[in-house]
Tab-separated table of C-alpha atoms in Angstrom:
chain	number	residue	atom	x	y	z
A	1	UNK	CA	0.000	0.000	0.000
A	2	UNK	CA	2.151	2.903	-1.728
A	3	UNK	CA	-0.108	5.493	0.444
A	4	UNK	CA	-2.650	4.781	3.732
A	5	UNK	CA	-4.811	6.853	5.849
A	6	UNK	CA	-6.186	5.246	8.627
A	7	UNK	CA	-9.858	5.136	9.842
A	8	UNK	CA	-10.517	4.404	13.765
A	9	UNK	CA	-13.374	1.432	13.105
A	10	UNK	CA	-13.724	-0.141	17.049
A	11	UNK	CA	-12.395	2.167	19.636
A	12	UNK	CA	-10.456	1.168	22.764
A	13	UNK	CA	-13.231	1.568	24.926
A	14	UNK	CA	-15.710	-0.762	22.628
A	15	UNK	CA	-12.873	-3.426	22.638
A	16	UNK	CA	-12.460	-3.442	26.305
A	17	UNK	CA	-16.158	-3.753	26.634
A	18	UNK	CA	-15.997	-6.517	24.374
A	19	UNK	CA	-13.060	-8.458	25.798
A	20	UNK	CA	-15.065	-8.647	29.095
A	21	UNK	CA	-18.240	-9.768	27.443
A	22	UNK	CA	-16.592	-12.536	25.316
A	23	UNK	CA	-14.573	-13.818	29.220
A	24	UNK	CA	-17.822	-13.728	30.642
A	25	UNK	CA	-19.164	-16.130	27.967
A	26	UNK	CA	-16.213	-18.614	28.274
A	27	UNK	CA	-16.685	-18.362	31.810
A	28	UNK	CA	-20.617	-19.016	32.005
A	29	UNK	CA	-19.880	-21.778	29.599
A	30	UNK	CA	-16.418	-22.963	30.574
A	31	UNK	CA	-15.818	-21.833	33.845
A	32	UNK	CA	-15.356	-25.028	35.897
A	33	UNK	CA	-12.924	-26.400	33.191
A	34	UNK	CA	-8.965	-26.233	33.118
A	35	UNK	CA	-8.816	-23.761	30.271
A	36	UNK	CA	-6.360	-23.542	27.617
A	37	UNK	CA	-6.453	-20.869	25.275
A	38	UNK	CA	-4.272	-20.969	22.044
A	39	UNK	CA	-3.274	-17.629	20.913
A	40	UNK	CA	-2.286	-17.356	17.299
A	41	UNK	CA	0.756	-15.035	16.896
A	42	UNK	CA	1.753	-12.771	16.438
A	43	UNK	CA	-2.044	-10.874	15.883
A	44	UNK	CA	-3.839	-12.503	18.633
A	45	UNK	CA	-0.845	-11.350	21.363
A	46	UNK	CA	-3.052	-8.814	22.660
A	47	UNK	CA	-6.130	-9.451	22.449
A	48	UNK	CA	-5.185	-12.771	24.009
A	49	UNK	CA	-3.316	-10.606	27.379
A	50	UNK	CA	-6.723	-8.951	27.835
A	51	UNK	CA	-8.883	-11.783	27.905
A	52	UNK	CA	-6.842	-13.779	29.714
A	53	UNK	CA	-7.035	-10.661	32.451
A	54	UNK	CA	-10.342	-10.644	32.144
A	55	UNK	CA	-11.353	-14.361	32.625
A	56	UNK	CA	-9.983	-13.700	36.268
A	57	UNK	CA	-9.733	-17.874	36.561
A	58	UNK	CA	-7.010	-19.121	38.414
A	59	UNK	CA	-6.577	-22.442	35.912
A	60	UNK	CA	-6.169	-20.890	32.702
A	61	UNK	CA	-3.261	-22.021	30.931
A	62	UNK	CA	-1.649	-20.005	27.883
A	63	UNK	CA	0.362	-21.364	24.530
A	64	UNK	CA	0.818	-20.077	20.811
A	65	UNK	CA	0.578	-21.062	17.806
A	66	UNK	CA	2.761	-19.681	14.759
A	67	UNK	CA	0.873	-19.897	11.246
A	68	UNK	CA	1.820	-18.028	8.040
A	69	UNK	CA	-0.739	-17.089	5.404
A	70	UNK	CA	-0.056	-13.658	4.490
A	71	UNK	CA	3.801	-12.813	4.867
A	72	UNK	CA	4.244	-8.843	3.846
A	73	UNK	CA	1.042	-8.372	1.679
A	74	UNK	CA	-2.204	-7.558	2.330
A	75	UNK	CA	-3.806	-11.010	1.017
A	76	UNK	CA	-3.429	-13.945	1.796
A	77	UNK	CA	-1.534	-16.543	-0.162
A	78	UNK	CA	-4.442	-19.382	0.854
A	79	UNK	CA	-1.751	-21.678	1.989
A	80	UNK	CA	-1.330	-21.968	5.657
A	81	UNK	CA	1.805	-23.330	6.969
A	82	UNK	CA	2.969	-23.846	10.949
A	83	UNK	CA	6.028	-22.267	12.367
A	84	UNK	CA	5.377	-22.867	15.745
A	85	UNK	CA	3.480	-25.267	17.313
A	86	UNK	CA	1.781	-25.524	20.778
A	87	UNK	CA	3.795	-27.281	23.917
A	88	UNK	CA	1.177	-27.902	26.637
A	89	UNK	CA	-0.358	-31.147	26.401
A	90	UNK	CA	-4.249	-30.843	25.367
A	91	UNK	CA	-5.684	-34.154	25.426
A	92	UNK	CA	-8.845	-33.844	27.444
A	93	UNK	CA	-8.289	-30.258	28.161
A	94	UNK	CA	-10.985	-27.134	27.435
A	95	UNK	CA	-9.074	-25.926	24.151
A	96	UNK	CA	-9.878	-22.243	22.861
A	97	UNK	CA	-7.774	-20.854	20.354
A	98	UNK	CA	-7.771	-17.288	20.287
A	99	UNK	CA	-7.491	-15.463	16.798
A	100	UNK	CA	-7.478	-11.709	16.294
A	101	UNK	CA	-9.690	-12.108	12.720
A	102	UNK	CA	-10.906	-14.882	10.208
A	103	UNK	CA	-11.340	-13.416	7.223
A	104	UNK	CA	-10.996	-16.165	4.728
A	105	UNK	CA	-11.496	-19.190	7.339
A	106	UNK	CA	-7.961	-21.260	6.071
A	107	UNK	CA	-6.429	-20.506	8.958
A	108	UNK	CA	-9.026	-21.822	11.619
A	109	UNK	CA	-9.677	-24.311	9.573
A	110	UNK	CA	-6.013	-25.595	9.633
A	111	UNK	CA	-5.638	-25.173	12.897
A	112	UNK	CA	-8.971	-26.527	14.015
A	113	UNK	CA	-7.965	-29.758	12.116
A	114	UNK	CA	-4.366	-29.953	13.383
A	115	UNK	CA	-5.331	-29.049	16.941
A	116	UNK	CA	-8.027	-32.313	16.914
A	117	UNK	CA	-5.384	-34.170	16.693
A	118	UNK	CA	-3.953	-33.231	20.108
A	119	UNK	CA	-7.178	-34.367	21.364
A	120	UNK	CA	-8.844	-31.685	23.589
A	121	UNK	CA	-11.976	-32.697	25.128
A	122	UNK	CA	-13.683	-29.103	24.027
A	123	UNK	CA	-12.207	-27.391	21.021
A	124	UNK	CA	-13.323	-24.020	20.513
A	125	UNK	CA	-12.600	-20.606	18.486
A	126	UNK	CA	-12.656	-17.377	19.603
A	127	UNK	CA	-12.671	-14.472	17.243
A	128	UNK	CA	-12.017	-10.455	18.158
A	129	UNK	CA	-13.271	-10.104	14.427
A	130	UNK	CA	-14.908	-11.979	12.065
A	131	UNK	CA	-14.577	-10.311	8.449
A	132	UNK	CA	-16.846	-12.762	5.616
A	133	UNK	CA	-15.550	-10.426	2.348
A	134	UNK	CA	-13.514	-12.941	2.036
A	135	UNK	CA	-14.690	-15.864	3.451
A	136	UNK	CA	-13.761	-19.225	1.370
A	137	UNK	CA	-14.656	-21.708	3.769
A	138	UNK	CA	-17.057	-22.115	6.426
A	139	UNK	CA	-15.898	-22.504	10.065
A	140	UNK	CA	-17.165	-22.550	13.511
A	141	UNK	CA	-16.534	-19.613	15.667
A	142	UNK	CA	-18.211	-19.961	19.024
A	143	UNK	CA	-17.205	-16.732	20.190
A	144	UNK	CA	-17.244	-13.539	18.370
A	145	UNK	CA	-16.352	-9.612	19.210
A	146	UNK	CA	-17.080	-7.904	16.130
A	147	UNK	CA	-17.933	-8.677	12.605
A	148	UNK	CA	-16.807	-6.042	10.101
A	149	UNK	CA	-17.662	-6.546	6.378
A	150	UNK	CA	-14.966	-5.508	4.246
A	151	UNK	CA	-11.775	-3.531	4.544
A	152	UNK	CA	-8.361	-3.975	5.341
A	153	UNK	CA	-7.752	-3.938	9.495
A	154	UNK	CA	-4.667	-3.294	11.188
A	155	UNK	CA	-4.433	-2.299	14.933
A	156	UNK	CA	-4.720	-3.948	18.756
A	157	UNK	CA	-2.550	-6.661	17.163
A	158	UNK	CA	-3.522	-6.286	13.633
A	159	UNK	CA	-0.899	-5.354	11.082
A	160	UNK	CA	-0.025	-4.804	7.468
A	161	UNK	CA	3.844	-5.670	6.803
A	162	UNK	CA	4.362	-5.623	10.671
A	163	UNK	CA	3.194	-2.041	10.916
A	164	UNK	CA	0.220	-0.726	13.254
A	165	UNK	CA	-0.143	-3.590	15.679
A	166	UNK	CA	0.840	-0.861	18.767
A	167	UNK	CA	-2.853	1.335	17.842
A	168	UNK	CA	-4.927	0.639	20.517
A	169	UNK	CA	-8.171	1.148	18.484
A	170	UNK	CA	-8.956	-1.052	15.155
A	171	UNK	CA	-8.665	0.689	12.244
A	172	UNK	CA	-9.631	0.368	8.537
A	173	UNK	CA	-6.629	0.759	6.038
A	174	UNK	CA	-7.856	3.510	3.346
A	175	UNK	CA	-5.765	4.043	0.263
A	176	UNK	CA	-4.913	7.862	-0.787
């Protein structure tokens, strides 16, 4: 993107609000369970520190996942490839990988299949944003902050070519 503007879309405030609502979900749902959530970096990092505050459960466990789809442009290249897997052992464990937005669905979907084989007892997604434009498969998201229908999003995590993850707002990429 030669030249951006950016346009505040979800403020700090609304995301906060949000995080809590989503924890309180888990929690009403999940809340006697061991939980671990799987944060997928390096977007999810911190939207993944403020739910885990907010959850407020002593038996929450935390581990990452490392996937590549998109590299340094602003679509993906559909193929979704692991660069770090998780550690913690999740057979018969509450699993709830964390993502900071499915757009196309590839990546949930790999990691949904790969993470089955670990064999949680509950596998689960949770999405800060769900974006359909460009949705090429379907996939289950049980918990969802925000959906936003088109645009590019960088911010609280977010980034295009490692740039604008530090905004604490989300914010839609416009070209000049």
């Amino acid at each position: 993107m030669a030249e951006e503007g950016l346009k505040l879309l979800i403020s700090p405030s609304e995301i906060a609000s949000k995080v809590s609502e989503l924890a309180q979900r888990i929690l009403a749902d999940h809340g006697e369970d061991e939980l671990v959530l799987v944060g997928t970096l390096k977007g999810s990092f911190i939207f993944l520190a403020d739910l885990v505050r907010a959850l407020d459960k002593r038996d929450v466990f935390i581990d990452f996942v490392r996937v590549k789809s998109y590299g340094y442009s602003d679509t993906s290249s559909g193929e979704v490839v692991i660069t770090k897997d998780v550690e913690l052992p999740l057979e018969g464990k509450t699993v709830i990988i964390v993502e900071d937005i499915v757009d196309t669905g590839l990546t949930v979907k790999f990691l949904l299949e790969h993470l089955k084989l670990h064999r949680p007892k509950v596998l689960k997604v949770c999405a800060l944003i769900d974006k359909k434009e460009r949705r090429k498969v379907d996939v289950p998201l049980h918990y969802v902050g925000f959906v936003v229908e088109r645009g590019f999003l960088v911010g609280y995590g977010l980034d295009y070519a490692e740039k604008y993850r530090h905004l604490p707002g989300v914010y839609e990429v416009v070209k000049a």
